[in-house]
Tab-separated table of C-alpha atoms and ligand atoms in Angstrom:
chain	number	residue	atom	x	y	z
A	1	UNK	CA	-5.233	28.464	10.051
A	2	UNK	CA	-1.969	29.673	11.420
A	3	UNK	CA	1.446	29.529	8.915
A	4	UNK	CA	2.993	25.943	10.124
A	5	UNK	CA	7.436	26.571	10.339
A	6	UNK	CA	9.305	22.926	10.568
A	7	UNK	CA	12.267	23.577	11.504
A	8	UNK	CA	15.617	21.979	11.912
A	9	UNK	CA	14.932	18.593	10.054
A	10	UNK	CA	16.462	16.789	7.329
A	11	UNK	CA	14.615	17.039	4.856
A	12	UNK	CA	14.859	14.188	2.141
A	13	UNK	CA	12.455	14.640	-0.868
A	14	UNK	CA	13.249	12.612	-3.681
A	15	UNK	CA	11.023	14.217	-6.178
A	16	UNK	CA	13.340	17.277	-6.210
A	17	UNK	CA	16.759	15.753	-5.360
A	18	UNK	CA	17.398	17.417	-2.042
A	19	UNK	CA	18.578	15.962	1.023
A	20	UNK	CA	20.329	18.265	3.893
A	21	UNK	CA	18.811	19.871	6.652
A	22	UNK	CA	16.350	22.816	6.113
A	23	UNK	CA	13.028	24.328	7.285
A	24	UNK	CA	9.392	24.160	5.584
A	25	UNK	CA	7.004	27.026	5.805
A	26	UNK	CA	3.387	26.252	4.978
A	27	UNK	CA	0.914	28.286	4.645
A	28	UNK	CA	-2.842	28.287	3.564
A	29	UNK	CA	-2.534	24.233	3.464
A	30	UNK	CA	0.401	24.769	0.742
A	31	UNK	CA	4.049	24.539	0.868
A	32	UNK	CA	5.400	27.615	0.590
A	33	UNK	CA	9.194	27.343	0.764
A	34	UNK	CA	11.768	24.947	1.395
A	35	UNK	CA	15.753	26.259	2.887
A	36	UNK	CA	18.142	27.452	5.688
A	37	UNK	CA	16.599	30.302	8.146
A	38	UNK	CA	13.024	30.637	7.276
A	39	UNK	CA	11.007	32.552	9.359
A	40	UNK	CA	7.327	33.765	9.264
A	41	UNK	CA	5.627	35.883	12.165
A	42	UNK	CA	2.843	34.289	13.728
A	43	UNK	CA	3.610	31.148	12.521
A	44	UNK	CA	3.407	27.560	14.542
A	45	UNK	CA	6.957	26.041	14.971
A	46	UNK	CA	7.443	22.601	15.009
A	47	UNK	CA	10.893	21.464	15.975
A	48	UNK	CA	12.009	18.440	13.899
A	49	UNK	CA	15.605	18.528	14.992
A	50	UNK	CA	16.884	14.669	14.607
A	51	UNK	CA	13.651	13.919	12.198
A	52	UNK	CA	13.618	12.589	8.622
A	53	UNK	CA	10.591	15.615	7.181
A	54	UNK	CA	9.267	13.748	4.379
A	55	UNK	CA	6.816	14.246	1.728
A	56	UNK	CA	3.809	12.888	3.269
A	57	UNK	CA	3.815	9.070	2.720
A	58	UNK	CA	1.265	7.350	0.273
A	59	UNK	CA	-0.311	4.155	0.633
A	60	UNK	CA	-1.625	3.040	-2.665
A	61	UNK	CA	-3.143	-0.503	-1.284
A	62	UNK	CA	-5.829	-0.515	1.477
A	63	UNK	CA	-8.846	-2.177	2.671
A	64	UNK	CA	-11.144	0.524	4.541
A	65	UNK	CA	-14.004	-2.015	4.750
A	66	UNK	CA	-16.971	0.826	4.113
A	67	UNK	CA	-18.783	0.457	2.709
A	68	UNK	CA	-20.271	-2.738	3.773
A	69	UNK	CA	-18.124	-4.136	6.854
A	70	UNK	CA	-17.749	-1.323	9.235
A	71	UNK	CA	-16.910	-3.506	12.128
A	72	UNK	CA	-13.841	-4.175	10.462
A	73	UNK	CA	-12.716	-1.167	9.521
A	74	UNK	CA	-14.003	2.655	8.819
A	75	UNK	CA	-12.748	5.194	6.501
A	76	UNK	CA	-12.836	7.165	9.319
A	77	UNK	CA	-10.628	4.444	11.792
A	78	UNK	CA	-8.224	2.950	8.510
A	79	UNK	CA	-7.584	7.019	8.059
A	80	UNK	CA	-6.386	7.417	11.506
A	81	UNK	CA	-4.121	3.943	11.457
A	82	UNK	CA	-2.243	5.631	8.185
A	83	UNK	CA	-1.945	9.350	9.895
A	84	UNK	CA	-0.370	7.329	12.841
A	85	UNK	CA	1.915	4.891	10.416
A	86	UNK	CA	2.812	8.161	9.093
A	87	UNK	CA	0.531	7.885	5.904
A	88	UNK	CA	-0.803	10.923	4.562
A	89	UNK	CA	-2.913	9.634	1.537
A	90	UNK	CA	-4.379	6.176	1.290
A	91	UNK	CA	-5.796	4.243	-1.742
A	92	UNK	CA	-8.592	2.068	-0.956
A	93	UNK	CA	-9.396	-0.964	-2.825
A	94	UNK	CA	-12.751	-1.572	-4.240
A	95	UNK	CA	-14.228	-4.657	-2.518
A	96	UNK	CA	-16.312	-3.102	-0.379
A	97	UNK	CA	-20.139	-4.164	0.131
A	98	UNK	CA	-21.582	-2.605	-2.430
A	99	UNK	CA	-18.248	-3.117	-4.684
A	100	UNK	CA	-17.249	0.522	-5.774
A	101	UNK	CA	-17.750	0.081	-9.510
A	102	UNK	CA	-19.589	2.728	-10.279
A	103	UNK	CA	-19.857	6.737	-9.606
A	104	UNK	CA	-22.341	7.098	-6.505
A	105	UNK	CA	-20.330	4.827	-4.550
A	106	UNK	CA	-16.692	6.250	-5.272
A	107	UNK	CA	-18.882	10.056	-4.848
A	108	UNK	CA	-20.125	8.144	-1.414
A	109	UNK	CA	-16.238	7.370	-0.455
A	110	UNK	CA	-14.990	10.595	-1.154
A	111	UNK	CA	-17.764	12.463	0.435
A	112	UNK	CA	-17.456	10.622	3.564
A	113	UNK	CA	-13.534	10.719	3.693
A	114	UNK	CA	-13.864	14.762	3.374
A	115	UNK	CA	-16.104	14.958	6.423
A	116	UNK	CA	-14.372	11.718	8.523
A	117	UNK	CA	-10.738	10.960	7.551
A	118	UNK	CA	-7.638	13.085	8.383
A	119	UNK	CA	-5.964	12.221	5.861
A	120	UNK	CA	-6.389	12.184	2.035
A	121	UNK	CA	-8.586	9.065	0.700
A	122	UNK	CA	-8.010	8.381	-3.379
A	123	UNK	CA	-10.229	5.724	-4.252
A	124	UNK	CA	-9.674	2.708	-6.620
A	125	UNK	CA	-12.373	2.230	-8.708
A	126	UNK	CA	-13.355	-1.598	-9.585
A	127	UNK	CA	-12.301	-3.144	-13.319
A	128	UNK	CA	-15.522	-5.706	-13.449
A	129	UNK	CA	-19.284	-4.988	-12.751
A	130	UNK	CA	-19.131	-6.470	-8.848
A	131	UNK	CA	-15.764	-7.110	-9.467
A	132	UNK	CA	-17.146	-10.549	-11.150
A	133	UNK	CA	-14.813	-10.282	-14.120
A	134	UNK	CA	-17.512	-10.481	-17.039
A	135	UNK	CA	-18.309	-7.156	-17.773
A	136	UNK	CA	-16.388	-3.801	-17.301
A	137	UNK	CA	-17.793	-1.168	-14.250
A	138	UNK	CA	-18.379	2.261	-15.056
A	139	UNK	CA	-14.399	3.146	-15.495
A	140	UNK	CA	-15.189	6.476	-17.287
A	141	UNK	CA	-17.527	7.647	-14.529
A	142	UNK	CA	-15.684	6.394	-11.476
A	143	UNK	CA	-12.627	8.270	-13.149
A	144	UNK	CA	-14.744	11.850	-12.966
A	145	UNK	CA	-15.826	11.071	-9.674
A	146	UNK	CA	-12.527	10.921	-8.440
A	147	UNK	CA	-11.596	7.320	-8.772
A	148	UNK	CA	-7.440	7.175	-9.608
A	149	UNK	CA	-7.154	3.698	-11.112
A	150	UNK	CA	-8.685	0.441	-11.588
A	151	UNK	CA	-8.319	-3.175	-9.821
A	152	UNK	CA	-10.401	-6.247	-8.868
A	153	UNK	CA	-8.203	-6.552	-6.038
A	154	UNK	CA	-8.523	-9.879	-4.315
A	155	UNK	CA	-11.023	-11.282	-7.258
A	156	UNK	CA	-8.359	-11.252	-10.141
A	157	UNK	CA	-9.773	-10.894	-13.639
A	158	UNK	CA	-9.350	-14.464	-14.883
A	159	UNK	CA	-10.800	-13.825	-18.571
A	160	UNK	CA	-7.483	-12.166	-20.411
A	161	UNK	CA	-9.952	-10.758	-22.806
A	162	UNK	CA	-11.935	-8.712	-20.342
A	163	UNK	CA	-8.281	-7.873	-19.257
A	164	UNK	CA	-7.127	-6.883	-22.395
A	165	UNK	CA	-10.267	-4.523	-22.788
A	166	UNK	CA	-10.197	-2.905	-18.985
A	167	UNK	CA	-6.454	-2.078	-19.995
A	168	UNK	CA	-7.582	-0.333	-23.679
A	169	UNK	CA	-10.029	1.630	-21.561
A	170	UNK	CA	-7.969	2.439	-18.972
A	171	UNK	CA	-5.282	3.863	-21.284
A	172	UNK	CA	-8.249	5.858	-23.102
A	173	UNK	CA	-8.999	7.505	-20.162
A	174	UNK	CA	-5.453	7.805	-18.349
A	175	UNK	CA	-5.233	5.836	-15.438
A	176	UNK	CA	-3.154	2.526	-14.246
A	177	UNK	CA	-4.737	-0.683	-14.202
A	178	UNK	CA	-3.292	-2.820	-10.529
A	179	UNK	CA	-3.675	-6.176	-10.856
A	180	UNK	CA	-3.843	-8.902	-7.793
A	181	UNK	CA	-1.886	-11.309	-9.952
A	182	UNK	CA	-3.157	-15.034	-9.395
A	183	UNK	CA	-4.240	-17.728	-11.273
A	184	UNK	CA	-7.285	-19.035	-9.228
A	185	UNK	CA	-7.250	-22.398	-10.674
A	186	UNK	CA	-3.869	-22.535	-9.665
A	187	UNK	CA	-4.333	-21.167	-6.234
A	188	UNK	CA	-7.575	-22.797	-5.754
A	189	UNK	CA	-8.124	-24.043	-1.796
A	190	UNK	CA	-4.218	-23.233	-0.755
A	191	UNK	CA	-4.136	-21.264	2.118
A	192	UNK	CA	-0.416	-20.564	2.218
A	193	UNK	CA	2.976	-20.678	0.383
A	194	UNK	CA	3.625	-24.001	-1.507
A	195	UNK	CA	7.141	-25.540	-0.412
A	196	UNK	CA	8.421	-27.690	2.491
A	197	UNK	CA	6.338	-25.598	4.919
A	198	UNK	CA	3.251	-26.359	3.695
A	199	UNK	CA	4.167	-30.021	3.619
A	200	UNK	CA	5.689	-29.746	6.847
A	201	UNK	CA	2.162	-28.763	8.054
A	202	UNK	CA	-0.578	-30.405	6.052
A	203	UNK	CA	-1.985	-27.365	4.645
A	204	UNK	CA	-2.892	-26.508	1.176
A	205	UNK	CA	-0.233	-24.509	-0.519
A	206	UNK	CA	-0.732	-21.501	-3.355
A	207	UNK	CA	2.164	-22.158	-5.514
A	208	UNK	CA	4.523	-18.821	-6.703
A	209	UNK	CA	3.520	-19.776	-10.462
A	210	UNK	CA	-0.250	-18.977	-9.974
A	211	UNK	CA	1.451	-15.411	-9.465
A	212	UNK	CA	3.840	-15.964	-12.353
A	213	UNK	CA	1.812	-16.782	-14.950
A	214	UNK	CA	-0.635	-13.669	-14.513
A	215	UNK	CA	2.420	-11.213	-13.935
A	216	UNK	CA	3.007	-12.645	-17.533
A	217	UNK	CA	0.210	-12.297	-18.979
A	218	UNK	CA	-0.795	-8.658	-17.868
A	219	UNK	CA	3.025	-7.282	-18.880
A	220	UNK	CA	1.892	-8.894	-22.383
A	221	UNK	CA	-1.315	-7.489	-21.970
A	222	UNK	CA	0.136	-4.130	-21.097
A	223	UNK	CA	2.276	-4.357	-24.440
A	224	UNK	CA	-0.046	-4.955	-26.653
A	225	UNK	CA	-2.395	-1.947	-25.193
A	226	UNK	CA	-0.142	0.221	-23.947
A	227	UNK	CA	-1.932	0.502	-20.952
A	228	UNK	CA	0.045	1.389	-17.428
A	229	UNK	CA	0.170	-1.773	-15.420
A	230	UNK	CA	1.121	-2.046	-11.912
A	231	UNK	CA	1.537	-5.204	-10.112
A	232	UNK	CA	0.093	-5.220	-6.552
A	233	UNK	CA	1.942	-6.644	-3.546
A	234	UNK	CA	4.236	-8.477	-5.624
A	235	UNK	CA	6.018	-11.459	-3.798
A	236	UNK	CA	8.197	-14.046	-5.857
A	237	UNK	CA	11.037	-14.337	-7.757
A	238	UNK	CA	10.082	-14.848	-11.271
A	239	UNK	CA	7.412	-12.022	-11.324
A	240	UNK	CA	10.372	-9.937	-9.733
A	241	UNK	CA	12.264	-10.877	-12.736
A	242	UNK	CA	9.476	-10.227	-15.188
A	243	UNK	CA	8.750	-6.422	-14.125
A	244	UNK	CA	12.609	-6.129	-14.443
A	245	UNK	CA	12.152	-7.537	-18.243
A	246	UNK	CA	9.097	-5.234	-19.046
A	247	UNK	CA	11.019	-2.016	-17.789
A	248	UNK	CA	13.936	-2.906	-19.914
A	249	UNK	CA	11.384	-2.880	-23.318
A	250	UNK	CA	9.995	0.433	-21.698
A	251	UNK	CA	7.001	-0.994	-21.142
A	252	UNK	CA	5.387	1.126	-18.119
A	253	UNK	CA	4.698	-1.477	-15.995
A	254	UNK	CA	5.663	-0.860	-12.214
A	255	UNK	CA	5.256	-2.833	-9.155
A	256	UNK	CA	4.644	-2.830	-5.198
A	257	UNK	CA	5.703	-4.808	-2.014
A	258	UNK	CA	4.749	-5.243	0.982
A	259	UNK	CA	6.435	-4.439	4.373
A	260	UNK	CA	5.314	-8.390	5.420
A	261	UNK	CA	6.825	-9.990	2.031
A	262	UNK	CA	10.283	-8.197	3.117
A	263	UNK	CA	10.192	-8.945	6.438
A	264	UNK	CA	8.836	-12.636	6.659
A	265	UNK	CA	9.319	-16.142	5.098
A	266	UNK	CA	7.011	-18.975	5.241
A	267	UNK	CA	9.459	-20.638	7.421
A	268	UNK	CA	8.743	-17.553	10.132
A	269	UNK	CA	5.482	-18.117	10.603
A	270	UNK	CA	4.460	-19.667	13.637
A	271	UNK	CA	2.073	-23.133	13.039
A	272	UNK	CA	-1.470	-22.168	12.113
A	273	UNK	CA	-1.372	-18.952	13.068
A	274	UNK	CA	-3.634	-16.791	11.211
A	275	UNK	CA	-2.024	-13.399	11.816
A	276	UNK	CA	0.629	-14.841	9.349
A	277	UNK	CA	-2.246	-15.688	6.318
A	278	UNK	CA	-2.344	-13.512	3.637
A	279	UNK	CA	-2.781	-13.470	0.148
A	280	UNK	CA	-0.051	-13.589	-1.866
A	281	UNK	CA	0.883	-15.639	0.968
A	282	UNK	CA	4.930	-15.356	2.671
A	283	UNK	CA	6.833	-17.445	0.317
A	284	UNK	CA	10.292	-18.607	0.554
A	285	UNK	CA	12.854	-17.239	1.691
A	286	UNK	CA	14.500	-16.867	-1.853
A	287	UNK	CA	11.227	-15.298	-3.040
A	288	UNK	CA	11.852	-12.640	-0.061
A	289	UNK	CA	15.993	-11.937	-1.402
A	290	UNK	CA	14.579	-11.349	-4.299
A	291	UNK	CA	11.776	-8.934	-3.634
A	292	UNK	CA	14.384	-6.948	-1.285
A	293	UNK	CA	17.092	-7.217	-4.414
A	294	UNK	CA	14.005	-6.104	-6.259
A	295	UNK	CA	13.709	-3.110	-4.391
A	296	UNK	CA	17.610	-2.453	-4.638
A	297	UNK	CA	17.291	-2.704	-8.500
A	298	UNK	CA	14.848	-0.761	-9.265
A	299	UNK	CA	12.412	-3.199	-10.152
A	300	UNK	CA	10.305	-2.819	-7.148
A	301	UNK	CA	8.821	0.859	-7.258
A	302	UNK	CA	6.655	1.272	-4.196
A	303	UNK	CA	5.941	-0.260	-0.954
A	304	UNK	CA	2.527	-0.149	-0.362
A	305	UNK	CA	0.859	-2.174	2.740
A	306	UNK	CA	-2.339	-4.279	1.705
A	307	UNK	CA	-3.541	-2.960	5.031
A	308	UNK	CA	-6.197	-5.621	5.445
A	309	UNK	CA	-8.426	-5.661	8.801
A	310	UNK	CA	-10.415	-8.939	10.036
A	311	UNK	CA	-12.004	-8.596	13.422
A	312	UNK	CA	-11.363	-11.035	15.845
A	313	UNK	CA	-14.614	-13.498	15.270
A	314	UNK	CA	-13.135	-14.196	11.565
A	315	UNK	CA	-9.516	-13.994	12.251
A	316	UNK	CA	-9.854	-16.758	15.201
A	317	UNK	CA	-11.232	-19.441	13.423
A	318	UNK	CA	-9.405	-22.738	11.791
A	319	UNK	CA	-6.567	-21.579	10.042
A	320	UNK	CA	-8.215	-22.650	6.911
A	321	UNK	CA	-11.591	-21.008	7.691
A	322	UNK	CA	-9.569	-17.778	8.159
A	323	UNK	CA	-9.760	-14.770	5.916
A	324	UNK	CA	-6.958	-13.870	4.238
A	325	UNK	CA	-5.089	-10.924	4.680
A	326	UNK	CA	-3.200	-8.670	7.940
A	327	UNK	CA	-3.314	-4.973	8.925
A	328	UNK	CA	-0.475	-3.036	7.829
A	329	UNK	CA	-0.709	1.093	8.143
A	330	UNK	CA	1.445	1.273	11.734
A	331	UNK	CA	3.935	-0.721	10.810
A	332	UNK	CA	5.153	-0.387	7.629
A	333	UNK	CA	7.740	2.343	8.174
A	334	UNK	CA	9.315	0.269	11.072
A	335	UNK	CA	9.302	-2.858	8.708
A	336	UNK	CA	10.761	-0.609	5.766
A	337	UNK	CA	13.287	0.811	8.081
A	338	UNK	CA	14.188	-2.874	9.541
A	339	UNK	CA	14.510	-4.466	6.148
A	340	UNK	CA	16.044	-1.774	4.135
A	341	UNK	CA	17.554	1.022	5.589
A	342	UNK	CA	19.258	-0.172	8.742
A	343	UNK	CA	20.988	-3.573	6.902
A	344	UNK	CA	22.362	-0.746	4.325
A	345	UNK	CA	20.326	-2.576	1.383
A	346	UNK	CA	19.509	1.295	0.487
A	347	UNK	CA	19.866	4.142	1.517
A	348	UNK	CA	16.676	7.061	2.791
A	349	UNK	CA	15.940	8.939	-0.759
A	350	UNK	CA	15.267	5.978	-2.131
A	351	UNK	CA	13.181	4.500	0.697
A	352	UNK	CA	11.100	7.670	0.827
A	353	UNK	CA	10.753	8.068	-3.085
A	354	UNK	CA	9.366	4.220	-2.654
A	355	UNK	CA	6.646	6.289	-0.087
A	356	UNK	CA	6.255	9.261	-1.902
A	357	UNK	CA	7.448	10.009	-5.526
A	358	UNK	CA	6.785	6.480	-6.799
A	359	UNK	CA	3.289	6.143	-6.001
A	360	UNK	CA	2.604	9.969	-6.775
A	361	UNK	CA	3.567	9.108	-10.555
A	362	UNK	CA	2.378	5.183	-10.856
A	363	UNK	CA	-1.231	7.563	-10.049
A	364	UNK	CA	-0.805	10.345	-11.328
A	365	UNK	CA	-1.649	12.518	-8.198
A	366	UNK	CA	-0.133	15.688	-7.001
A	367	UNK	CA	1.263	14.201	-4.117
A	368	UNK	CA	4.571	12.885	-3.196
A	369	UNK	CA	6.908	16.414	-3.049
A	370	UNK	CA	7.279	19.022	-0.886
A	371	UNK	CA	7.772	21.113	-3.832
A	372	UNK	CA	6.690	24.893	-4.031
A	373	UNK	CA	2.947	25.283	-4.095
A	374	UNK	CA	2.382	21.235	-3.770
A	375	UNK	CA	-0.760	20.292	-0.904
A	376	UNK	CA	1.450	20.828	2.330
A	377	UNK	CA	1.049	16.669	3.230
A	378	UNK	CA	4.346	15.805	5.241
A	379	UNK	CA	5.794	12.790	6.978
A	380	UNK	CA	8.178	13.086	10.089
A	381	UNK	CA	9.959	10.201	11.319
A	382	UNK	CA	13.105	8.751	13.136
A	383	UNK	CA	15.384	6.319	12.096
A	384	UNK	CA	16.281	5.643	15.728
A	385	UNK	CA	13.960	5.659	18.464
A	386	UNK	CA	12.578	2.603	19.862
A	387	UNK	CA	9.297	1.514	20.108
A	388	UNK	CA	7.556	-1.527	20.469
A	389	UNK	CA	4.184	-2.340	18.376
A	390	UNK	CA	1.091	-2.604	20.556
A	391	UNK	CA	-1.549	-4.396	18.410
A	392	UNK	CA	-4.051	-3.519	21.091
A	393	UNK	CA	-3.528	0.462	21.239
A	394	UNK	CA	-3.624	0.613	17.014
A	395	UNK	CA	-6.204	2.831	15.750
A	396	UNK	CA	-7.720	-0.043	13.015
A	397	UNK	CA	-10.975	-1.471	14.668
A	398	UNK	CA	-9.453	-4.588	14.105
A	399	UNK	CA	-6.323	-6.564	15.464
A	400	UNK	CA	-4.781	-9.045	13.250
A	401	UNK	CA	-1.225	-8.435	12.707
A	402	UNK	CA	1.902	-10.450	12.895
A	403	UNK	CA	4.330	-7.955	14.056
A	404	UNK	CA	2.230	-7.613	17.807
A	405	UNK	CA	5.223	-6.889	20.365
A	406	UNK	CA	7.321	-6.036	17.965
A	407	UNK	CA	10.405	-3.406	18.326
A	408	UNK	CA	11.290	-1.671	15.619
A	409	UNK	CA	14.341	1.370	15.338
A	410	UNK	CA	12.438	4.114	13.917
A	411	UNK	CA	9.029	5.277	12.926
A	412	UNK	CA	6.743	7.748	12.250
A	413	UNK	CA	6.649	11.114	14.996
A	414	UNK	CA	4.650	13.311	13.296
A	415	UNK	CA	1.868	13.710	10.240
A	416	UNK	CA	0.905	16.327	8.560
A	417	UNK	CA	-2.013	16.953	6.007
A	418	UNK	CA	-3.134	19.942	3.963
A	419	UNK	CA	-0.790	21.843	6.566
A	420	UNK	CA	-2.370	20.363	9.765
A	421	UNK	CA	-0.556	18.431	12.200
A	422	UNK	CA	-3.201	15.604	12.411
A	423	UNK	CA	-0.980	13.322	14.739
A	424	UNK	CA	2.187	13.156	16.735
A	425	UNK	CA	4.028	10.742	19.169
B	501	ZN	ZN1	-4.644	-8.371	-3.314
């Protein structure tokens, strides 16, 4: 494989502190230095005058659907979505069809992401047997086999002691425990945000304290274990203010949000319309100041997408026979860039650290830096060219997303992994 020369961009990696325009060299799938005037003979230049060079972005929340429901999604199809959302390693949740809870089916993930996905696949290994919560899956195994952390992602573990043990192993054997915080018996047959809207429109709501009270319990949890604890897709005010609380006792409990719960309100979405349904669902419009002032603090570390495909046949039923949940790889820097950057809420180190250097160290991979010697994974993007969203030309197998027709003012140009340009515009 030739050397790979980006030249000309501005290169903003958080995880060292620089920001200023500069040139990468990679070689052998590594990055092999970083400043003004580089030059190596024989080597493929890629011109990134006017582009943001990133480390490559992580996405430590998606739904790749294999095993199990292929024609939703493919490890293969969800890892071309993320190289063209500018992703360069993705973390796919465990309710697949078998459940990955044990070794051969994280080995079977891994395996087939080397031979089908371009970009990096780190699996997340189950916290229950079949994600039931009764008894804990093989955490120790999944862990050798390559599994970087444990959740029951969309079947929260109800039982706080099965909780409280999955977080003592977990700390035994070093990795975070994410939690899809929700009462069930709170939440139980709402199928979206309880407020006005869901009054205004007869439907069921799932009411921000079913998300509360577990954020509560798991930073507890988390205090008396001393387990890591990350809260997935976090979306309402209180649990906002909770992660803020546990940070201040040095508690290492860190958090995620969404592109969709900093874009959208319930009031936004438009009646019954299932490309809006999600789980937690789009709460108030409070809730969404607050996650963005989360993100401002500090209290938000990551923005991770919950990339969630339903085909068509499921996605176009009743709005309360729908499945829950919206795709999310292609859009998210164009959401990120809407919401954050271009209102001057913060400024690009920190939203690329939220992509890169946050996510790196919540998992403990050696990702997230274009530092000397790191895997040669980089993001290119523009904070200013216009495109609009076609939901029809994404690369998921599956269509449901909210922000169809959508312009946004910037995006991802080009991805690079292990050194390879595996997409451009
Ligand atoms: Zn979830």
């Amino acid at each position: 494989m030739p050397a790979l020369l980006i030249k000309n961009g501005r290169v903003v990696d958080p995880s060292s502190g620089q920001d200023g325009v500069a040139d990468v060299l990679i070689e052998d799938g590594l990055v092999r230095g970083v400043g003004a005037g580089l030059s190596a003979a024989g080597a493929e230049v890629f011109d990134a005058t006017g582009l943001i060079v990133a480390p490559g972005f992580i996405d430590m929340h998606v739904h790749l659907r294999e095993p199990g429901f292929e024609h939703a999604e493919t490890i293969e199809s969800g890892a071309r979505a993320a190289a063209a959302g500018g992703f360069t390693s993705i973390c796919p949740m465990p309710n697949t069809a078998p459940v990955n809870d044990n070794a051969t089916v994280t080995s079977y993930i891994i395996e087939k992401a080397r031979k089908h996905a371009m970009v990096n696949v780190f699996p997340i290994g189950a916290i229950t047997k079949g994600s039931k919560g009764e008894d804990l899956a093989a955490i120790g195994s999944m862990r050798q086999a390559g599994a970087i952390a444990i959740s029951d992602d969309g079947r929260p573990v109800m039982n706080a002691r099965v909780m409280r043990r999955a977080m003592e192993f977990a700390r035994s054997v070093q990795i975070p425990v994410i939690d899809h915080c929700e009462d069930l018996h709170l939440s139980a047959g709402g199928d979206m945000h309880e407020g006005l809207e869901s009054v205004r429109l007869g439907l069921r709501g799932i009411p921000a304290c079913s998300e509360d009270v577990m954020v509560a319990r798991d930073i507890l949890l988390a205090e008396v274990t001393g387990a890591r604890f990350h809260v997935a897709h976090i979306s309402s005010r209180h649990s906002v203010e909770m992660v803020a609380f546990a940070k201040a006792r040095g508690l290492t409990v860190t958090a995620e949000v969404t592109p969709h719960h900093l874009a959208l309100a319930d009031s936004d979405m438009p009646p019954y319309d299932s490309n809006y349904k999600m789980k937690p669902p789009l709460r108030s419009g409070c809730d969404v100041s607050s996650v963005v002032q989360g993100v401002v603090s500090g209290a938000i570390d990551a923005i991770a997408t919950d990339h969630a495909p339903h085909p068509g046949s499921e996605k176009m039923q009743e709005f309360e026979q729908c499945p829950f949940g919206i795709l999310g790889l292609e859009t998210a820097l164009g959401v990120a860039l809407e919401t954050l950057l271009h209102p001057g809420k913060i400024g690009l180190p920190r939203l690329v650290e939220m992509f890169t250097a946050n996510p790196a160290r919540i998992l403990g991979i050696d990702r997230g830096t274009l530092g000397l010697g790191a895997p040669a994974d980089v993001t290119m993007f523009s904070t200013k060219r216009a495109w609009t969203y076609d939901v029809n030309k994404s690369f998921s197998r599956s269509r449901n997303s909210p922000f169809d027709g959508k312009t946004f003012r910037g995006g991802p140009v080009a991805t690079v992994v292990a050194g390879r340009v595996v997409w451009q515009i």
